Amino acid sequence: MALMVRPGFRPPRHFLPPVHLHLYSFGITIGTPTLSLPVLLGIDLRDLIPPPQELCYWFTGKDPEIQAAFWSFREHERIYRAFILKLQDRVMSLPPGVPRAWAVLVNCKVGVHRSVAFVRRLHDELRAWPMVTVEKTHLWFWRAVDLRGRRWERERGLD
């Protein structure tokens, strides 16, 4: 994927130690995370169109099938581009002396498809930013997958 850094993007001079962004994806129905890092920016993806239901039963946001289905909607791409520009502005406007590590929150309803696909793409692109380190965590991912699997079994009378 192409690097989406705004033309002329240069980190401010006070970026001597790199800014560390920790990306968190989670499902709001499971809970809101308590983090030790300050939150730089967050986005709620619950209103975005989910991938087709038949894909959601077999795949997660870590799978290319869900990623392709999620990013096939123009609205998702537009929201992503607006979010990354807003994130870039926030990073560039960090004043000297503030914490160097920040959380970026991405939530959807369950935390298995939309938020995971969004965070994976965001992580891949942010790794190319100068003087920014990045890591990702999918909070409660396996818990959500387990709950979804139990619901799937219950709906089909397999429990």
GROMACS .gro file of C-alpha atoms in nm:
model
  159
    1MET     CA    1   0.000   0.000   0.000
    2ALA     CA    2   0.116   0.349  -0.076
    3LEU     CA    3   0.248   0.575   0.197
    4MET     CA    4  -0.018   0.832   0.286
    5VAL     CA    5   0.202   1.100   0.443
    6ARG     CA    6   0.093   1.451   0.355
    7PRO     CA    7   0.338   1.628   0.118
    8GLY     CA    8   0.593   1.825   0.316
    9PHE     CA    9   0.539   1.620   0.634
   10ARG     CA   10   0.834   1.667   0.864
   11PRO     CA   11   0.834   1.591   1.229
   12PRO     CA   12   0.883   1.894   1.456
   13ARG     CA   13   1.232   1.955   1.596
   14HIS     CA   14   1.129   1.836   1.940
   15PHE     CA   15   1.088   1.482   1.803
   16LEU     CA   16   1.426   1.381   1.936
   17PRO     CA   17   1.293   1.072   2.104
   18PRO     CA   18   1.041   0.911   1.870
   19VAL     CA   19   0.673   0.929   1.940
   20HIS     CA   20   0.537   0.585   2.015
   21LEU     CA   21   0.181   0.512   1.906
   22HIS     CA   22   0.010   0.205   2.046
   23LEU     CA   23  -0.295   0.112   1.838
   24TYR     CA   24  -0.576  -0.065   2.022
   25SER     CA   25  -0.874  -0.233   1.857
   26PHE     CA   26  -1.161  -0.347   2.075
   27GLY     CA   27  -1.530  -0.425   2.078
   28ILE     CA   28  -1.742  -0.177   2.271
   29THR     CA   29  -1.995  -0.448   2.366
   30ILE     CA   30  -1.724  -0.629   2.562
   31GLY     CA   31  -1.616  -0.314   2.743
   32THR     CA   32  -1.414   0.005   2.732
   33PRO     CA   33  -1.044  -0.048   2.800
   34THR     CA   34  -0.858   0.104   3.092
   35LEU     CA   35  -0.517   0.205   2.963
   36SER     CA   36  -0.201   0.335   3.123
   37LEU     CA   37  -0.126   0.553   2.818
   38PRO     CA   38  -0.293   0.885   2.739
   39VAL     CA   39  -0.529   0.871   2.440
   40LEU     CA   40  -0.421   1.079   2.141
   41LEU     CA   41  -0.714   0.995   1.914
   42GLY     CA   42  -0.997   0.748   1.881
   43ILE     CA   43  -1.254   0.644   1.625
   44ASP     CA   44  -1.582   0.454   1.654
   45LEU     CA   45  -1.653   0.224   1.358
   46ARG     CA   46  -1.987   0.084   1.476
   47ASP     CA   47  -2.180   0.281   1.212
   48LEU     CA   48  -1.970   0.156   0.921
   49ILE     CA   49  -2.101  -0.122   0.702
   50PRO     CA   50  -1.975  -0.458   0.832
   51PRO     CA   51  -1.832  -0.720   0.598
   52PRO     CA   52  -2.087  -0.969   0.460
   53GLN     CA   53  -2.229  -1.199   0.725
   54GLU     CA   54  -2.121  -1.516   0.543
   55LEU     CA   55  -1.757  -1.399   0.562
   56CYS     CA   56  -1.788  -1.289   0.924
   57TYR     CA   57  -1.873  -1.642   1.040
   58TRP     CA   58  -1.551  -1.789   0.899
   59PHE     CA   59  -1.298  -1.505   0.902
   60THR     CA   60  -1.174  -1.222   1.125
   61GLY     CA   61  -1.025  -0.881   1.047
   62LYS     CA   62  -0.684  -1.050   1.038
   63ASP     CA   63  -0.784  -1.242   0.725
   64PRO     CA   64  -0.743  -1.095   0.375
   65GLU     CA   65  -1.104  -1.188   0.286
   66ILE     CA   66  -1.245  -0.957   0.555
   67GLN     CA   67  -0.992  -0.684   0.482
   68ALA     CA   68  -1.082  -0.685   0.112
   69ALA     CA   69  -1.455  -0.678   0.189
   70PHE     CA   70  -1.417  -0.400   0.447
   71TRP     CA   71  -1.202  -0.176   0.228
   72SER     CA   72  -1.423  -0.229  -0.078
   73PHE     CA   73  -1.659   0.042   0.049
   74ARG     CA   74  -1.564   0.394  -0.061
   75GLU     CA   75  -1.701   0.541   0.260
   76HIS     CA   76  -1.459   0.331   0.465
   77GLU     CA   77  -1.167   0.455   0.258
   78ARG     CA   78  -1.280   0.817   0.297
   79ILE     CA   79  -1.312   0.782   0.675
   80TYR     CA   80  -0.971   0.615   0.692
   81ARG     CA   81  -0.801   0.893   0.497
   82ALA     CA   82  -0.964   1.162   0.713
   83PHE     CA   83  -0.858   0.975   1.028
   84ILE     CA   84  -0.496   0.938   0.921
   85LEU     CA   85  -0.473   1.308   0.833
   86LYS     CA   86  -0.621   1.400   1.172
   87LEU     CA   87  -0.373   1.166   1.342
   88GLN     CA   88  -0.087   1.323   1.150
   89ASP     CA   89  -0.197   1.671   1.260
   90ARG     CA   90  -0.218   1.557   1.624
   91VAL     CA   91   0.131   1.403   1.612
   92MET     CA   92   0.280   1.711   1.447
   93SER     CA   93   0.122   1.946   1.700
   94LEU     CA   94   0.252   1.766   2.011
   95PRO     CA   95   0.425   2.031   2.223
   96PRO     CA   96   0.768   1.969   2.376
   97GLY     CA   97   0.768   1.799   2.712
   98VAL     CA   98   0.453   1.591   2.663
   99PRO     CA   99   0.456   1.212   2.696
  100ARG     CA  100   0.624   1.027   2.412
  101ALA     CA  101   0.386   0.729   2.420
  102TRP     CA  102   0.021   0.761   2.318
  103ALA     CA  103  -0.275   0.532   2.263
  104VAL     CA  104  -0.490   0.539   1.951
  105LEU     CA  105  -0.826   0.366   2.003
  106VAL     CA  106  -1.033   0.201   1.729
  107ASN     CA  107  -1.356   0.035   1.832
  108CYS     CA  108  -1.644  -0.138   1.663
  109LYS     CA  109  -1.928  -0.348   1.801
  110VAL     CA  110  -1.751  -0.678   1.881
  111GLY     CA  111  -1.384  -0.611   1.799
  112VAL     CA  112  -1.328  -0.894   1.552
  113HIS     CA  113  -1.379  -0.754   1.201
  114ARG     CA  114  -1.398  -0.378   1.137
  115SER     CA  115  -1.166  -0.248   1.408
  116VAL     CA  116  -0.909  -0.523   1.348
  117ALA     CA  117  -0.898  -0.457   0.971
  118PHE     CA  118  -0.870  -0.081   1.036
  119VAL     CA  119  -0.587  -0.117   1.291
  120ARG     CA  120  -0.392  -0.361   1.075
  121ARG     CA  121  -0.390  -0.119   0.781
  122LEU     CA  122  -0.315   0.179   1.005
  123HIS     CA  123  -0.024  -0.009   1.163
  124ASP     CA  124   0.125  -0.096   0.824
  125GLU     CA  125   0.113   0.266   0.709
  126LEU     CA  126   0.233   0.427   1.032
  127ARG     CA  127   0.546   0.210   1.033
  128ALA     CA  128   0.674   0.423   0.744
  129TRP     CA  129   0.629   0.755   0.927
  130PRO     CA  130   0.955   0.924   1.029
  131MET     CA  131   1.036   0.932   1.402
  132VAL     CA  132   0.723   0.735   1.494
  133THR     CA  133   0.725   0.384   1.636
  134VAL     CA  134   0.405   0.187   1.637
  135GLU     CA  135   0.261  -0.135   1.774
  136LYS     CA  136  -0.086  -0.285   1.774
  137THR     CA  137  -0.297  -0.478   2.020
  138HIS     CA  138  -0.635  -0.634   1.955
  139LEU     CA  139  -0.794  -0.622   2.300
  140TRP     CA  140  -1.019  -0.911   2.391
  141PHE     CA  141  -0.989  -1.047   2.037
  142TRP     CA  142  -0.994  -1.416   2.128
  143ARG     CA  143  -1.264  -1.358   2.388
  144ALA     CA  144  -1.480  -1.199   2.118
  145VAL     CA  145  -1.405  -1.483   1.874
  146ASP     CA  146  -1.501  -1.736   2.142
  147LEU     CA  147  -1.828  -1.553   2.220
  148ARG     CA  148  -1.908  -1.532   1.849
  149GLY     CA  149  -1.840  -1.905   1.806
  150ARG     CA  150  -2.070  -1.993   2.093
  151ARG     CA  151  -2.346  -1.774   1.946
  152TRP     CA  152  -2.297  -1.942   1.606
  153GLU     CA  153  -2.329  -2.287   1.766
  154ARG     CA  154  -2.638  -2.183   1.964
  155GLU     CA  155  -2.808  -2.043   1.652
  156ARG     CA  156  -2.753  -2.373   1.471
  157GLY     CA  157  -2.855  -2.593   1.765
  158LEU     CA  158  -2.506  -2.738   1.805
  159ASP     CA  159  -2.451  -2.653   2.172
   0.00000   0.00000   0.00000
